[in-house]
CSV table of C-alpha atoms in Angstrom, one decimal:
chain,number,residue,atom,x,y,z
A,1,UNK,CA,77.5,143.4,112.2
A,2,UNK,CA,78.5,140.5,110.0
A,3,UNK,CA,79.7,142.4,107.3
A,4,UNK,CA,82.0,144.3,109.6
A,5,UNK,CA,82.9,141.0,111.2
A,6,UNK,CA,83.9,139.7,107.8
A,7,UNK,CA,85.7,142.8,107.2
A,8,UNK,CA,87.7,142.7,110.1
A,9,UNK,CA,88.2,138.8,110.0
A,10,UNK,CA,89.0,139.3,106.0
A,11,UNK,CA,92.2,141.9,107.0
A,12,UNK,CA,93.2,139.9,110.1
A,13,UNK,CA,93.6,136.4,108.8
A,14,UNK,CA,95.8,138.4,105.6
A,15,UNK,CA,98.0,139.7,108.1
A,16,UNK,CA,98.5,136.7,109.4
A,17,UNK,CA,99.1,134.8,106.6
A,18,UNK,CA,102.1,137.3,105.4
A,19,UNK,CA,103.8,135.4,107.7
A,20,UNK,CA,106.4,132.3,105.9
A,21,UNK,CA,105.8,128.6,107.6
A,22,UNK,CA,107.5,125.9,108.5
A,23,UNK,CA,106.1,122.6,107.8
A,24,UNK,CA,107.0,119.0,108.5
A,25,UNK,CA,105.4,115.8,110.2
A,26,UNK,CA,103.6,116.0,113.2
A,27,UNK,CA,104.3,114.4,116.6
A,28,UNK,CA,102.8,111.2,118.4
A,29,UNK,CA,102.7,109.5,114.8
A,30,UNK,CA,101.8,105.0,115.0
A,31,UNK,CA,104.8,103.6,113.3
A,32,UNK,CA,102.1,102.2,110.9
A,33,UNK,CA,101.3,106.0,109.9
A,34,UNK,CA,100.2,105.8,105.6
A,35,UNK,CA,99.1,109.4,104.5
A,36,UNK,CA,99.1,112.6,107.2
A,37,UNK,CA,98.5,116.1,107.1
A,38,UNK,CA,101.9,118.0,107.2
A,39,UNK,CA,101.9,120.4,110.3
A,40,UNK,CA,103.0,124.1,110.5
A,41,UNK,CA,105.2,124.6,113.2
A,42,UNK,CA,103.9,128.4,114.2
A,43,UNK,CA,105.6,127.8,117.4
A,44,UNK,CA,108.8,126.3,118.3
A,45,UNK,CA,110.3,126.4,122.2
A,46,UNK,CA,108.4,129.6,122.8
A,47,UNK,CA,110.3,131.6,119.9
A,48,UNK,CA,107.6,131.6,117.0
A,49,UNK,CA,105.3,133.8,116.9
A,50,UNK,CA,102.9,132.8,113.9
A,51,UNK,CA,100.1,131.1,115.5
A,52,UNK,CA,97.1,132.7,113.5
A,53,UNK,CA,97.6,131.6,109.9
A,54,UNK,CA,94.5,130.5,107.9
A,55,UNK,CA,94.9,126.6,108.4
A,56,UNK,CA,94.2,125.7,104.5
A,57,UNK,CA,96.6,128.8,103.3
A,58,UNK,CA,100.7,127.9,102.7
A,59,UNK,CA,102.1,131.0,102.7
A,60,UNK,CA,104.9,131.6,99.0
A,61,UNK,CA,107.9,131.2,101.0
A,62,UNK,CA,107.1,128.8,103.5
A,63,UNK,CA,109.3,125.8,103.9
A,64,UNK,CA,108.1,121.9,104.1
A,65,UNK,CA,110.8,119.3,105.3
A,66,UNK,CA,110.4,115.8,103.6
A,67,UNK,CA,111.5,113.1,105.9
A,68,UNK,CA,113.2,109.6,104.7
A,69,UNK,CA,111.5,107.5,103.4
A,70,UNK,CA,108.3,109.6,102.8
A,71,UNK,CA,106.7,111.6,99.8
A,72,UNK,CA,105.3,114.5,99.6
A,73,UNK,CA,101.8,115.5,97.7
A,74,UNK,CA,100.4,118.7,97.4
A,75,UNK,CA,97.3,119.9,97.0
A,76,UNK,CA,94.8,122.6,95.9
A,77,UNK,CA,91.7,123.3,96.1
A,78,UNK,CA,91.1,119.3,96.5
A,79,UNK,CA,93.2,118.1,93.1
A,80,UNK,CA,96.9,116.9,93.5
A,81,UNK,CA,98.9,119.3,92.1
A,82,UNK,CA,102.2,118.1,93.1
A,83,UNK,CA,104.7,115.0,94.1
A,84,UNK,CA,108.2,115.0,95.5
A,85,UNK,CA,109.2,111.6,96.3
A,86,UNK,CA,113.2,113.0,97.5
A,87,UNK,CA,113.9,113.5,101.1
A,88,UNK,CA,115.0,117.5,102.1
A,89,UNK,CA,113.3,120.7,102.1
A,90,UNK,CA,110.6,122.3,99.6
A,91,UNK,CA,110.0,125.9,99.4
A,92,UNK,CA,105.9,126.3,98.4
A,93,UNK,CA,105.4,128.5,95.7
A,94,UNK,CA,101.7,129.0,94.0
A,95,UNK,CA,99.7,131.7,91.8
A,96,UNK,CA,97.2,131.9,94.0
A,97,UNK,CA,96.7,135.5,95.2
A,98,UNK,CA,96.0,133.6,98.6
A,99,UNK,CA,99.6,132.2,99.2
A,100,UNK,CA,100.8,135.6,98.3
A,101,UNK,CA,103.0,137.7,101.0
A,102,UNK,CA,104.6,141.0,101.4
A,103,UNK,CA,107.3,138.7,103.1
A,104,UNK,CA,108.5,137.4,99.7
A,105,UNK,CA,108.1,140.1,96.9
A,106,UNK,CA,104.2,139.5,96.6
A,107,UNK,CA,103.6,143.6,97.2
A,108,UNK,CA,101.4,145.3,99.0
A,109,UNK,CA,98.3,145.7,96.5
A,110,UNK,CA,98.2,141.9,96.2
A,111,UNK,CA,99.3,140.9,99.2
A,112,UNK,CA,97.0,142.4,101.7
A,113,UNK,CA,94.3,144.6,99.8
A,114,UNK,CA,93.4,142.3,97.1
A,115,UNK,CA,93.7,139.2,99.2
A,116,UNK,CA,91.3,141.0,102.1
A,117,UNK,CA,89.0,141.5,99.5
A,118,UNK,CA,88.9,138.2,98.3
A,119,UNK,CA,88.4,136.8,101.7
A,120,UNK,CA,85.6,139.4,102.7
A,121,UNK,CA,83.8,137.7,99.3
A,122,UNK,CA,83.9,134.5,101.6
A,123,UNK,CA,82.8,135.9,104.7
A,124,UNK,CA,86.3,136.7,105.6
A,125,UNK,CA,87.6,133.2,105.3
A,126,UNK,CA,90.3,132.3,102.0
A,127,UNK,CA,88.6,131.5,99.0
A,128,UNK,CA,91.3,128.7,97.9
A,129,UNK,CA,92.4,125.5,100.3
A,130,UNK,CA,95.8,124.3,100.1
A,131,UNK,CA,97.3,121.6,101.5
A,132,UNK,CA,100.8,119.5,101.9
A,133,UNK,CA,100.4,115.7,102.7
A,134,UNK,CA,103.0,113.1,103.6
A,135,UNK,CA,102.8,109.4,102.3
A,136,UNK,CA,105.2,106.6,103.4
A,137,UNK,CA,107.0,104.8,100.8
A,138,UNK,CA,108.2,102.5,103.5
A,139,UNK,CA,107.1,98.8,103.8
A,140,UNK,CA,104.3,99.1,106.7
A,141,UNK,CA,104.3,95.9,109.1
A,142,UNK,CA,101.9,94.0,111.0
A,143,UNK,CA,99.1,93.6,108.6
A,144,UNK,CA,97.7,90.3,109.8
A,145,UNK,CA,95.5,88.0,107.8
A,146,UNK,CA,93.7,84.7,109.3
A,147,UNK,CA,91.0,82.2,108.5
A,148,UNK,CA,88.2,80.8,110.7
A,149,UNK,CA,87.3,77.9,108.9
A,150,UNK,CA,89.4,75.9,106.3
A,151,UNK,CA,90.5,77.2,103.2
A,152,UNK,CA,90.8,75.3,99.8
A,153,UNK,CA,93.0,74.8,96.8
A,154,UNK,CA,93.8,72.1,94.0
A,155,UNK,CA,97.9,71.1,95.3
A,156,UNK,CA,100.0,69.6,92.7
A,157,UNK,CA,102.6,68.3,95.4
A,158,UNK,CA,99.8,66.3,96.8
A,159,UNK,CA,98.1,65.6,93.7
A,160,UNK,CA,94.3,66.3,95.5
A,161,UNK,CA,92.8,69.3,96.7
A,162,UNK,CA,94.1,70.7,100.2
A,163,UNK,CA,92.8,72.2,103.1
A,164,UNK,CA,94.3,74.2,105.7
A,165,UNK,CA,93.6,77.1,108.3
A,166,UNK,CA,96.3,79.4,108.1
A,167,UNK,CA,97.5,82.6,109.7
A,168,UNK,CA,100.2,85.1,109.2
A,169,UNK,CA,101.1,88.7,108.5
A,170,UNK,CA,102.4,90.7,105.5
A,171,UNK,CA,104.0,93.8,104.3
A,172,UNK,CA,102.7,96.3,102.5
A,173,UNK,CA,104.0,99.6,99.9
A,174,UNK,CA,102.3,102.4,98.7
A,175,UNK,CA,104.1,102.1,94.9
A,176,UNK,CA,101.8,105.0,93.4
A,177,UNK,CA,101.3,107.4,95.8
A,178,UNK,CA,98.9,109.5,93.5
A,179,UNK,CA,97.0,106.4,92.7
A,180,UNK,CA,96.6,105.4,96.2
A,181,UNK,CA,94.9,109.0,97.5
A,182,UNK,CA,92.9,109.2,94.2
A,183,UNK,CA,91.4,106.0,94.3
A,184,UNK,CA,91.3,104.4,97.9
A,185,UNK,CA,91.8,106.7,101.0
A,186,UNK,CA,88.1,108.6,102.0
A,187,UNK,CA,87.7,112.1,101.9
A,188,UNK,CA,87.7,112.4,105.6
A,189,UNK,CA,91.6,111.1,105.8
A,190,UNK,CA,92.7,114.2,103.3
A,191,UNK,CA,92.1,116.9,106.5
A,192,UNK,CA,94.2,117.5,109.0
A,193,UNK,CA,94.8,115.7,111.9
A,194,UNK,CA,93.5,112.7,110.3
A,195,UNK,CA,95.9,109.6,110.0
A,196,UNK,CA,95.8,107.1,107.7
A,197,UNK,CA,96.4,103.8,108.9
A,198,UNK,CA,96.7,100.0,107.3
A,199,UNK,CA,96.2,98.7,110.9
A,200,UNK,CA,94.1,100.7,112.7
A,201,UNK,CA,90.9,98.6,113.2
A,202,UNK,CA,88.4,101.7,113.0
A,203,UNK,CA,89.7,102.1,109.5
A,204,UNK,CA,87.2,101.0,107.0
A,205,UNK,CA,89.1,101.0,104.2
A,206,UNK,CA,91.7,99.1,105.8
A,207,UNK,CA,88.7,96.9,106.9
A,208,UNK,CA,88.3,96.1,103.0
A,209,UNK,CA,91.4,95.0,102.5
A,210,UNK,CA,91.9,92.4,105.0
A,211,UNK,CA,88.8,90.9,103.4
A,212,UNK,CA,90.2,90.7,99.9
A,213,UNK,CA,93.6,89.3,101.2
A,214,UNK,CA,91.3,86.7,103.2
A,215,UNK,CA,89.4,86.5,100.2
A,216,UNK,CA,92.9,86.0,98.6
A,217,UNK,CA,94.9,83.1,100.2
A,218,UNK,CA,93.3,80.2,98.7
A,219,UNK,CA,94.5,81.2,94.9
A,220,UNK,CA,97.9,82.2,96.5
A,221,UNK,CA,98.6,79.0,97.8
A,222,UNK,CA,97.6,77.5,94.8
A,223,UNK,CA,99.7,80.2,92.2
A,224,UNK,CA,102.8,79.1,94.9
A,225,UNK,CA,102.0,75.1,95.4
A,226,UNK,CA,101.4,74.9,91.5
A,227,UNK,CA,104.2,77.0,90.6
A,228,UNK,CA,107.5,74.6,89.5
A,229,UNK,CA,109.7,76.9,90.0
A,230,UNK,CA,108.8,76.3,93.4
A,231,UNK,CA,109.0,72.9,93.5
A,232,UNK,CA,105.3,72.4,93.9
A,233,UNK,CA,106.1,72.0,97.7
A,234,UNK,CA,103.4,73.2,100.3
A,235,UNK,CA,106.2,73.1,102.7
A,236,UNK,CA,108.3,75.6,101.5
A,237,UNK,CA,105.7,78.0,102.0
A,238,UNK,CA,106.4,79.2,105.7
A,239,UNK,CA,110.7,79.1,105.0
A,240,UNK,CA,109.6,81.6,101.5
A,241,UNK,CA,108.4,84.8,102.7
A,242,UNK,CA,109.2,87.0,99.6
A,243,UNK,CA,108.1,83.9,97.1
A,244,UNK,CA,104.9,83.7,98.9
A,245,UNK,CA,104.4,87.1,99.1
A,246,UNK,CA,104.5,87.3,95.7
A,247,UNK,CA,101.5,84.7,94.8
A,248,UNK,CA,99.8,86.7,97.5
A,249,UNK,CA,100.3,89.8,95.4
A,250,UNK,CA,99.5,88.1,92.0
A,251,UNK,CA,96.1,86.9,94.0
A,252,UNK,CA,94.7,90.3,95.2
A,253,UNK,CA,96.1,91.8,91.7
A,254,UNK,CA,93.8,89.3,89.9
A,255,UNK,CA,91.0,89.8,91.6
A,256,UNK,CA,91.0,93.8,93.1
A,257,UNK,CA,93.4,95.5,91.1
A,258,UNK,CA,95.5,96.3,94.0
A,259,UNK,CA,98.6,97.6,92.5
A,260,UNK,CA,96.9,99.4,88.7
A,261,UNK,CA,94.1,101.1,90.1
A,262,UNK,CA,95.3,101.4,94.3
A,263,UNK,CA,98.7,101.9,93.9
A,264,UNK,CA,99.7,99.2,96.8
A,265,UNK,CA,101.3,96.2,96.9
A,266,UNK,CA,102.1,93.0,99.3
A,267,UNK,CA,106.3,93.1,99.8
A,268,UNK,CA,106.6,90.4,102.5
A,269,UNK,CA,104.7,87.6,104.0
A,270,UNK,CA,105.3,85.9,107.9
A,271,UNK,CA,103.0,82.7,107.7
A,272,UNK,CA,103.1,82.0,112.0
A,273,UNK,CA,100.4,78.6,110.8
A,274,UNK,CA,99.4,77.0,108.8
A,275,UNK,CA,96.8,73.5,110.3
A,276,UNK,CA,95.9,71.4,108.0
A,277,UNK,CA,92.3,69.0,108.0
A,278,UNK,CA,92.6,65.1,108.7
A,279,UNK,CA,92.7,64.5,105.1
A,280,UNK,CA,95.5,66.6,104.3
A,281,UNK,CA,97.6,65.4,107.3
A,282,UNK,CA,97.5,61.5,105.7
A,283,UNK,CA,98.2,63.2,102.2
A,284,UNK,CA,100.9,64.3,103.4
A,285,UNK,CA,102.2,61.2,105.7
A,286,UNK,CA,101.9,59.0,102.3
A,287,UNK,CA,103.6,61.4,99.9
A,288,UNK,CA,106.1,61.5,102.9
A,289,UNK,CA,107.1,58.1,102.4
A,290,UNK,CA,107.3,58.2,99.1
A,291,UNK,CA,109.5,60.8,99.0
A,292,UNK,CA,111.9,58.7,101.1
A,293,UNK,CA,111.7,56.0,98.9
A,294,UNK,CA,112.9,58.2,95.7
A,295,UNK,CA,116.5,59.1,94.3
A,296,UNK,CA,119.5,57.3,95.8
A,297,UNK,CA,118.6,56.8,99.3
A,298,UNK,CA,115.2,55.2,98.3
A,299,UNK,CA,117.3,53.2,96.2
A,300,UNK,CA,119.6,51.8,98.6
A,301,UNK,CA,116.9,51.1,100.6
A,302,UNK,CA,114.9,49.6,97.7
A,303,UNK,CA,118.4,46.9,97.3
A,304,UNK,CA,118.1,46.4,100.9
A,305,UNK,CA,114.3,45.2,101.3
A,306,UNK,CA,115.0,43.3,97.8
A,307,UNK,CA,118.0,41.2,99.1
A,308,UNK,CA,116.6,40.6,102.6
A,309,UNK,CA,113.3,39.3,100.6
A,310,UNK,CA,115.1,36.9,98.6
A,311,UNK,CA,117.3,35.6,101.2
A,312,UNK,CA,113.9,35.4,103.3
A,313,UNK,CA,111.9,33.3,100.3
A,314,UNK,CA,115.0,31.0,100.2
A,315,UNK,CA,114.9,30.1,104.1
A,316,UNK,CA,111.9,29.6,104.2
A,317,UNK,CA,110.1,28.2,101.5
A,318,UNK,CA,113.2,27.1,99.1
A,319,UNK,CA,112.9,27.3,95.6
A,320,UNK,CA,109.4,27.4,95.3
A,321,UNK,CA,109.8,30.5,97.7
A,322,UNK,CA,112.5,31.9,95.0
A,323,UNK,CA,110.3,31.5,92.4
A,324,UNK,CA,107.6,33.8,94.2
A,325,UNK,CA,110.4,36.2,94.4
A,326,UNK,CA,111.0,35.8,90.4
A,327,UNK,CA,107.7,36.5,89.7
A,328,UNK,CA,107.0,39.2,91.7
A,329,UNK,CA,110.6,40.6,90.3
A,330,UNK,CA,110.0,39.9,87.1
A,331,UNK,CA,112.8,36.7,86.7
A,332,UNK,CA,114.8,38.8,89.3
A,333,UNK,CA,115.5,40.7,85.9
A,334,UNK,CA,112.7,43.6,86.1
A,335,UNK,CA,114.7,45.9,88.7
A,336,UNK,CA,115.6,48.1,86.5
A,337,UNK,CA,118.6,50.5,87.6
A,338,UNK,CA,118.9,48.1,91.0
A,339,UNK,CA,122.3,46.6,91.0
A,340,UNK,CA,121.2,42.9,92.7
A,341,UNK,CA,123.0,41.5,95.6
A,342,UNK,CA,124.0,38.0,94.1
A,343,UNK,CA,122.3,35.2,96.8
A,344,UNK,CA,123.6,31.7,97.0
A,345,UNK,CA,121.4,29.4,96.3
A,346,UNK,CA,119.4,28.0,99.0
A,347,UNK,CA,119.7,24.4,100.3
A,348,UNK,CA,117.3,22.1,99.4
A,349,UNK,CA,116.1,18.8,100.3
A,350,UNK,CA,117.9,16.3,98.2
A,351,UNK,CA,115.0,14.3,96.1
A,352,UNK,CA,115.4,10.7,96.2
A,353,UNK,CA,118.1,9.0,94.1
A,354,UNK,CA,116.7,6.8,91.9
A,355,UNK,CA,113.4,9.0,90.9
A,356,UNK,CA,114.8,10.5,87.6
A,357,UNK,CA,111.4,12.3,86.9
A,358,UNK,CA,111.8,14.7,90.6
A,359,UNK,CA,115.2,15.3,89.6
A,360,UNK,CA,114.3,16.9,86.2
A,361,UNK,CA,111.6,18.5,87.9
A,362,UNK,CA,114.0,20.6,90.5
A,363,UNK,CA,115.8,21.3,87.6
A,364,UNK,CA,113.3,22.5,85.4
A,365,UNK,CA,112.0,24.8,88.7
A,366,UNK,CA,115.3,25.9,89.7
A,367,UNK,CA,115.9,26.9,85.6
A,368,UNK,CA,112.9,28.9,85.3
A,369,UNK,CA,113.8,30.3,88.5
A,370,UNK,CA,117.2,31.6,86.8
A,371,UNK,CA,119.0,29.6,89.6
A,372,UNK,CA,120.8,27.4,87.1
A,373,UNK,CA,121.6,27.8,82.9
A,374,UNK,CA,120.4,26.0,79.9
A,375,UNK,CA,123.5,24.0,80.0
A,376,UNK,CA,123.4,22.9,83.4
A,377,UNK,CA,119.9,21.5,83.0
A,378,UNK,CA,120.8,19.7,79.8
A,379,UNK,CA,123.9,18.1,82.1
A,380,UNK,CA,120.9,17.2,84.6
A,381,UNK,CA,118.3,15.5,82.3
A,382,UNK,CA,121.4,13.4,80.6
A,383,UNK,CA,122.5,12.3,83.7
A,384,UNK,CA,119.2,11.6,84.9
A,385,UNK,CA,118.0,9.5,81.7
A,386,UNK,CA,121.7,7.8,81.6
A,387,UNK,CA,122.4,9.3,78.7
């Protein structure tokens, strides 16, 4: 009974597969879609009529339709065996004795009598498996990433190491197609009616990746903070989605080999957060500040607080107070780059008239204090000594 069921199943299913089919992506795909079985289409409105073709057979003849932005692997018996990355339509042509039909100048002997006997072999099933598979070359979206707990990295903006709980979502390409179904997607997504799917949370392999970007960020932000063609600015980060990205790629490259032995690659990054800890927040309040405090603004503002000072120390404590200010200024000479505002002396109390020594010694104060020259002292101490 089996043998004649393998007989009759043998001559059936090569009948059937005489037939040429049309093959292109199936319905009800996720936008997210990353490697699918192409689809026959055995019927189409009611008009086809080839609905009992051998599901692993592609019939010489049969026509698959490469969408945009998609690429097309074939595949037999389980190795690649070939890769259109152009959009339009294929025609599948193979040696097998299998994919051979009457319909297309295989002839009779080989198309039914020695492919029935080749299937009875198996029990009336082909003895090959072929397959057509479509892989996106398209950026796929809303691959999120996010950390529980803080995150750490040496910043050379800051000058100390940072911490920070982040969260965002990146872009990712398949760049080697042949790589990527070689060395990362399980068996059980190369079938059909399998999908695989960056974002689909039952997908372990997806699973794993999340981890190593997770695993990831802290080296990214340092590559990006410590990079100066970035500026070494931690801010820039969120307003830099491609220059992020790419520290992000560098990362997982470094460490898991994403792009040489997987064949993907991070395109885009959308960092939605990014809270630092308490000590990062003052870091970043005192590098703040002096950030306003550099380059011309900080310099006006610099001349501003100077000249209010000195006319401050002159109100209020007189020359003594103006000699605090030299000091502190170096001789009101150790500004370098300032242009001073020039102050008028401040009044002081008149000493008494007939005490020569307190008038040298205002003089001598109010020379060391740069107040007054050499020559004006000199006038001072003859005058005073009635010379």
């Amino acid at each position: 009974m089996g043998l004649i069921q393998a007989a009759v199943g043998s001559i059936g299913g090569a009948l059937a597969d005489q037939w040429k089919d049309f093959y292109t992506v199936p319905d009800g795909l996720p936008p997210t879609a990353a490697l699918f079985a192409a689809v026959p289409r055995g019927t189409n409105a009611g008009r086809g009529s080839n609905t009992k073709g051998s599901s692993n057979i592609i019939t010489n003849g049969s026509k698959i339709v490469v969408p945009e932005g998609y690429g097309l692997l074939l595949f037999q018996d389980g190795a690649i065996t070939g890769f259109a990355s152009e959009a339009g339509g294929y025609e599948w042509r193979s040696d097998d004795i299998n994919s051979k039909s009457i319909f297309t100048g295989g002839g009779l002997m080989d198309s039914l009598v020695k492919q029935s006997w080749e299937r009875f072999k198996f029990g009336g099933q082909p003895g090959s498996q072929q397959a057509a598979f479509f892989v996106s070359l398209k950026e796929l979206p809303d691959n999120r990433f996010g950390t529980r707990s803080e995150i750490y990295w040496d910043d050379a903006y800051l000058n100390a190491q940072v911490g920070a709980i982040t969260r965002g979502s990146y872009t990712i390409k398949i760049v080697d197609p042949i790589l990527f179904v070689k060395n990362f997607v399980p068996a059980m997504y190369l079938q059909g009616g399998q999908v695989f799917d960056f974002t689909d949370i039952d997908n372990a392999a997806a699973s794993q990746l999340f981890n190593e970007v997770v695993g990831s960020l802290a080296p990214a932000f340092s590559l990006y903070t410590n990079d100066p063609s970035k500026g070494n600015r931690i801010t820039k980060i969120q307003q830099d989605s491609v220059g992020f990205a790419q520290s992000l790629s560098d990362a997982v490259e470094n460490a898991y080999q994403w792009k040489s032995a997987r064949g993907l690659q991070i395109v885009k990054t959308a960092i939605v957060s990014i809270e630092y800890d308490a000590n990062t927040k003052e870091l970043l309040k005192t590098v703040q500040r002096a950030d306003a405090l550099s380059g011309a603004r900080g310099n006006s503002n610099l001349q501003a607080s100077v000249a209010a000072g000195i006319q401050s120390a002159g109100q209020n404590a007189g020359v003594g107070g103006l000699m605090g200010m030299g000091i502190a200024t170096g001789g009101l000479g150790g500004l370098a780059g300032l242009q001073q505002p020039v102050a008028a002396p401040a009044p002081t109390a008149a000493p008494a008239a007939d005490d020569p020594v307190a008038k040298l010694t205002k003089a001598k104060q109010m020379l060391d204090a740069g107040l007054i020259t050499q020559a004006d002292y000199d006038a001072v101490k003859a005058k005073a000594l009635g010379l």
